[in-house]
Amino acid sequence: MDSTLDVVLRLVAVLVVFLVLPLVVGQTEHKVMAHMQGRLGPMYAGGFHGWAQLVADGVKFAQKEDVVPAAADRRVFQLAPAVALLPYLLVLIAIPVGPHGFVGEAVDAGLFFVLAVMGVGVLGSLMAGWASANKFSLLGGVRTAAQLMAYEVPMLLTAASVAMAAGTVSLPGILDAFHWWWIPWQIVGGLVFFTAGLAELQRPPFDMPVADSEIIFGAYTEYTGLRFALFLLAEYAGIVVLCALTAVLFLGGWHGPMSGSLGWLWTLVKTGLLAFVVIWLRVSYPRLREDQLQKLAWTILIPLSLAQIALTGVVKVVIS
């Protein structure tokens, strides 16, 4: 009975985090972009500092008409938002937040699990593009597929580098094996992992699949109302997952002063700082062209990730 209650409480906690943190990131993005770019709109709703902007967005999406194009594959079209969103909920279950079993569910092959499930989330965009019966949506879906193939490789290779260093693919095991002197020689892998993750999430400057100046809004062009809101929620949930994974794999996760009692706080702080960097990049850099995006992956990120694996192997041999 106690074990069942423990599982239920852990799942409820993960669900609350899944429902709250992406909204916090979305609200933060409104405010950060408003400050950085002098935008008045996000600072207006509700009066003080635009505190009601998130509520206004929610009401707006709920009021919009739910439209399915006449020529669309209705079932696939309606299922795509859920396919895009739910994998991030499953990933959050396996990410350790603190020491002493502070994790939704400790998975032995946790690293493989989270990377595999994150890859499934991109299928939601592919399904949306294919099912919309719209050439711009289809182009967005094709670009999504090309981007996934290009950036999944460096992401997997740099994650494998951390697993080599720790000698395990369990995420709690990686944190147990973590040492602060890892950061200098894993930092290149961390940058590659973070960059590839941004590209998989189609975040600026890697948002060619939703380039509004070329293909309206890519795979999501035909979506309205709450279904469109689910795609936006999936994007922000992906930011939370990517930042948490980067913090766990490359920044020590819950490691920090008084980590025995404040480990969960260190994980949240590192995740929050990385999420701020994601927003900062959006307002700082222009969108890459499709050829530039592919060139970055195949000629820069993949060679760097291979070099990181080689360096990890050398360091392991020297240490042993």
Tab-separated table of C-alpha atoms in Angstrom, residues 5-213:
chain	number	residue	atom	x	y	z
A	5	LEU	CA	0.901	5.651	-2.521
A	6	ASP	CA	4.519	6.609	-3.147
A	7	VAL	CA	4.159	5.981	-6.887
A	8	VAL	CA	0.904	7.973	-7.036
A	9	LEU	CA	2.458	10.926	-5.184
A	10	ARG	CA	5.504	10.916	-7.464
A	11	LEU	CA	3.325	10.869	-10.589
A	12	VAL	CA	1.130	13.678	-9.249
A	13	ALA	CA	4.247	15.749	-8.489
A	14	VAL	CA	5.590	15.175	-12.012
A	15	LEU	CA	2.205	16.120	-13.503
A	16	VAL	CA	2.096	19.355	-11.465
A	17	VAL	CA	5.612	20.252	-12.630
A	18	PHE	CA	4.629	19.429	-16.219
A	19	LEU	CA	1.592	21.704	-16.031
A	20	VAL	CA	3.263	24.599	-14.180
A	21	LEU	CA	6.878	25.000	-15.355
A	22	PRO	CA	6.144	25.308	-19.117
A	23	LEU	CA	3.607	28.045	-18.342
A	24	VAL	CA	6.181	29.811	-16.162
A	25	VAL	CA	8.679	29.649	-19.047
A	26	GLY	CA	6.045	31.016	-21.429
A	27	GLN	CA	5.196	33.904	-19.099
A	28	THR	CA	8.897	34.612	-18.569
A	29	GLU	CA	9.454	34.698	-22.315
A	30	HIS	CA	6.740	37.345	-22.675
A	31	LYS	CA	8.367	39.535	-20.025
A	32	VAL	CA	12.007	39.026	-21.055
A	33	MET	CA	11.246	39.768	-24.712
A	34	ALA	CA	9.193	42.798	-23.667
A	35	HIS	CA	12.161	44.204	-21.743
A	36	MET	CA	14.803	43.320	-24.332
A	37	GLN	CA	12.853	44.580	-27.351
A	38	GLY	CA	10.785	47.361	-25.789
A	39	ARG	CA	7.468	45.575	-26.432
A	40	LEU	CA	4.435	47.201	-24.786
A	41	GLY	CA	1.813	44.493	-25.408
A	42	PRO	CA	3.002	41.824	-22.934
A	43	MET	CA	3.374	44.505	-20.211
A	44	TYR	CA	-0.215	45.779	-20.447
A	45	ALA	CA	-2.718	43.006	-19.576
A	46	GLY	CA	-3.839	43.184	-15.938
A	47	GLY	CA	-1.992	46.353	-15.090
A	48	PHE	CA	1.170	45.813	-13.041
A	49	HIS	CA	3.881	44.354	-15.283
A	50	GLY	CA	1.275	42.632	-17.449
A	51	TRP	CA	0.694	39.896	-14.851
A	52	ALA	CA	-2.495	38.682	-16.620
A	53	GLN	CA	-0.937	38.124	-20.046
A	54	LEU	CA	-0.866	34.336	-19.593
A	55	VAL	CA	-4.519	34.326	-18.540
A	56	ALA	CA	-5.435	36.483	-21.544
A	57	ASP	CA	-3.643	34.078	-23.884
A	58	GLY	CA	-5.467	31.098	-22.367
A	59	VAL	CA	-8.869	32.763	-22.742
A	60	LYS	CA	-8.047	33.759	-26.327
A	61	PHE	CA	-7.142	30.183	-27.319
A	62	ALA	CA	-10.217	28.724	-25.582
A	63	GLN	CA	-12.541	31.116	-27.432
A	64	LYS	CA	-11.192	30.450	-30.908
A	65	GLU	CA	-13.115	28.164	-33.231
A	66	ASP	CA	-11.826	24.608	-33.588
A	67	VAL	CA	-11.367	24.156	-37.342
A	68	VAL	CA	-10.356	20.998	-39.214
A	69	PRO	CA	-9.674	21.477	-42.958
A	70	ALA	CA	-12.133	19.616	-45.176
A	71	ALA	CA	-9.390	17.694	-47.015
A	72	ALA	CA	-7.371	16.892	-43.878
A	73	ASP	CA	-6.814	13.418	-42.474
A	74	ARG	CA	-9.059	14.168	-39.504
A	75	ARG	CA	-7.836	11.552	-37.018
A	76	VAL	CA	-4.134	12.209	-37.586
A	77	PHE	CA	-4.763	15.964	-37.583
A	78	GLN	CA	-6.506	15.778	-34.201
A	79	LEU	CA	-3.977	13.365	-32.681
A	80	ALA	CA	-0.843	15.338	-33.654
A	81	PRO	CA	-0.915	17.885	-30.755
A	82	ALA	CA	-1.067	15.084	-28.173
A	83	VAL	CA	1.808	13.225	-29.864
A	84	ALA	CA	3.863	16.422	-29.731
A	85	LEU	CA	3.124	17.115	-26.047
A	86	LEU	CA	2.891	13.832	-24.129
A	87	PRO	CA	6.477	12.556	-24.701
A	88	TYR	CA	7.819	15.433	-22.605
A	89	LEU	CA	5.630	14.329	-19.695
A	90	LEU	CA	7.161	10.840	-19.909
A	91	VAL	CA	10.677	12.306	-20.030
A	92	LEU	CA	10.105	14.390	-16.886
A	93	ILE	CA	9.321	11.204	-14.968
A	94	ALA	CA	12.909	9.966	-15.468
A	95	ILE	CA	14.850	13.215	-14.783
A	96	PRO	CA	16.354	13.287	-11.256
A	97	VAL	CA	15.687	16.536	-9.400
A	98	GLY	CA	17.612	15.852	-6.196
A	99	PRO	CA	19.611	13.221	-4.311
A	100	HIS	CA	18.213	10.304	-2.306
A	101	GLY	CA	15.755	9.093	-4.949
A	102	PHE	CA	14.216	12.500	-5.708
A	103	VAL	CA	13.016	11.360	-9.152
A	104	GLY	CA	9.661	10.317	-10.563
A	105	GLU	CA	10.955	6.881	-11.571
A	106	ALA	CA	14.577	5.774	-11.692
A	107	VAL	CA	15.061	4.054	-15.062
A	108	ASP	CA	18.185	1.904	-15.450
A	109	ALA	CA	18.675	2.990	-19.056
A	110	GLY	CA	17.342	6.475	-18.328
A	111	LEU	CA	19.571	8.277	-20.823
A	112	PHE	CA	18.439	6.033	-23.689
A	113	PHE	CA	14.838	6.373	-22.544
A	114	VAL	CA	14.720	10.186	-22.456
A	115	LEU	CA	16.519	10.648	-25.788
A	116	ALA	CA	14.302	8.084	-27.524
A	117	VAL	CA	11.077	9.566	-26.173
A	118	MET	CA	12.162	13.137	-27.003
A	119	GLY	CA	12.634	11.998	-30.592
A	120	VAL	CA	9.024	10.778	-30.657
A	121	GLY	CA	7.791	14.277	-29.796
A	122	VAL	CA	8.998	15.599	-33.146
A	123	LEU	CA	6.627	13.170	-34.862
A	124	GLY	CA	3.764	15.413	-33.783
A	125	SER	CA	5.016	18.120	-36.151
A	126	LEU	CA	5.435	15.579	-38.956
A	127	MET	CA	1.892	14.286	-38.415
A	128	ALA	CA	0.504	17.819	-38.367
A	129	GLY	CA	2.265	18.755	-41.599
A	130	TRP	CA	1.194	15.608	-43.426
A	131	ALA	CA	-2.420	15.563	-42.241
A	132	SER	CA	-3.240	19.246	-42.869
A	133	ALA	CA	-3.662	18.905	-46.669
A	134	ASN	CA	-1.749	22.154	-47.085
A	135	LYS	CA	1.444	22.542	-49.109
A	136	PHE	CA	2.960	25.014	-46.645
A	137	SER	CA	2.229	22.648	-43.758
A	138	LEU	CA	3.803	19.778	-45.699
A	139	LEU	CA	6.926	21.856	-46.381
A	140	GLY	CA	7.156	22.599	-42.674
A	141	GLY	CA	6.848	18.897	-41.880
A	142	VAL	CA	9.590	17.996	-44.386
A	143	ARG	CA	11.888	20.637	-42.912
A	144	THR	CA	11.166	19.223	-39.458
A	145	ALA	CA	12.202	15.740	-40.631
A	146	ALA	CA	15.441	17.027	-42.170
A	147	GLN	CA	16.247	19.009	-39.033
A	148	LEU	CA	15.586	16.010	-36.789
A	149	MET	CA	17.899	13.754	-38.801
A	150	ALA	CA	20.682	16.346	-38.790
A	151	TYR	CA	20.606	17.332	-35.119
A	152	GLU	CA	19.704	14.023	-33.473
A	153	VAL	CA	23.185	12.679	-34.264
A	154	PRO	CA	25.288	15.264	-32.353
A	155	MET	CA	22.795	15.195	-29.493
A	156	LEU	CA	23.162	11.429	-29.090
A	157	LEU	CA	26.950	11.498	-29.449
A	158	THR	CA	27.475	14.156	-26.775
A	159	ALA	CA	25.085	12.377	-24.402
A	160	ALA	CA	27.082	9.190	-25.007
A	161	SER	CA	30.227	11.087	-24.000
A	162	VAL	CA	28.759	11.778	-20.550
A	163	ALA	CA	27.655	8.149	-20.208
A	164	MET	CA	31.223	7.053	-21.036
A	165	ALA	CA	32.638	9.377	-18.374
A	166	ALA	CA	30.198	8.137	-15.725
A	167	GLY	CA	30.261	4.475	-16.746
A	168	THR	CA	26.465	4.238	-16.689
A	169	VAL	CA	23.391	5.282	-18.690
A	170	SER	CA	21.275	5.772	-15.563
A	171	LEU	CA	20.612	9.476	-14.965
A	172	PRO	CA	20.828	9.193	-11.141
A	173	GLY	CA	23.973	7.094	-11.664
A	174	ILE	CA	25.514	9.801	-13.858
A	175	LEU	CA	24.894	12.376	-11.131
A	176	ASP	CA	26.320	10.067	-8.448
A	177	ALA	CA	29.509	9.734	-10.523
A	178	PHE	CA	29.717	13.467	-11.344
A	179	HIS	CA	32.804	15.491	-10.380
A	180	TRP	CA	33.205	19.247	-10.793
A	181	TRP	CA	36.396	18.784	-12.820
A	182	TRP	CA	34.258	17.174	-15.531
A	183	ILE	CA	32.827	20.554	-16.585
A	184	PRO	CA	35.944	21.985	-18.351
A	185	TRP	CA	36.460	18.947	-20.589
A	186	GLN	CA	32.739	18.246	-21.171
A	187	ILE	CA	31.731	21.853	-21.808
A	188	VAL	CA	32.061	21.559	-25.601
A	189	GLY	CA	29.767	18.532	-25.515
A	190	GLY	CA	27.334	20.500	-23.373
A	191	LEU	CA	27.214	23.351	-25.890
A	192	VAL	CA	26.683	20.920	-28.777
A	193	PHE	CA	23.941	19.061	-26.860
A	194	PHE	CA	22.153	22.305	-25.959
A	195	THR	CA	22.409	23.671	-29.513
A	196	ALA	CA	21.145	20.434	-31.059
A	197	GLY	CA	18.271	20.368	-28.572
A	198	LEU	CA	17.252	23.897	-29.559
A	199	ALA	CA	17.254	22.840	-33.205
A	200	GLU	CA	15.055	19.809	-32.455
A	201	LEU	CA	12.605	22.080	-30.637
A	202	GLN	CA	12.630	24.401	-33.685
A	203	ARG	CA	13.471	27.363	-31.487
A	204	PRO	CA	14.999	30.519	-32.997
A	205	PRO	CA	17.458	30.807	-34.649
A	206	PHE	CA	16.681	27.208	-35.772
A	207	ASP	CA	12.998	27.796	-36.619
A	208	MET	CA	13.098	27.229	-40.378
A	209	PRO	CA	10.214	24.676	-40.165
A	210	VAL	CA	7.926	27.510	-38.983
A	211	ALA	CA	9.453	30.360	-41.013
A	212	ASP	CA	6.511	32.765	-41.154
A	213	SER	CA	8.101	34.805	-43.977
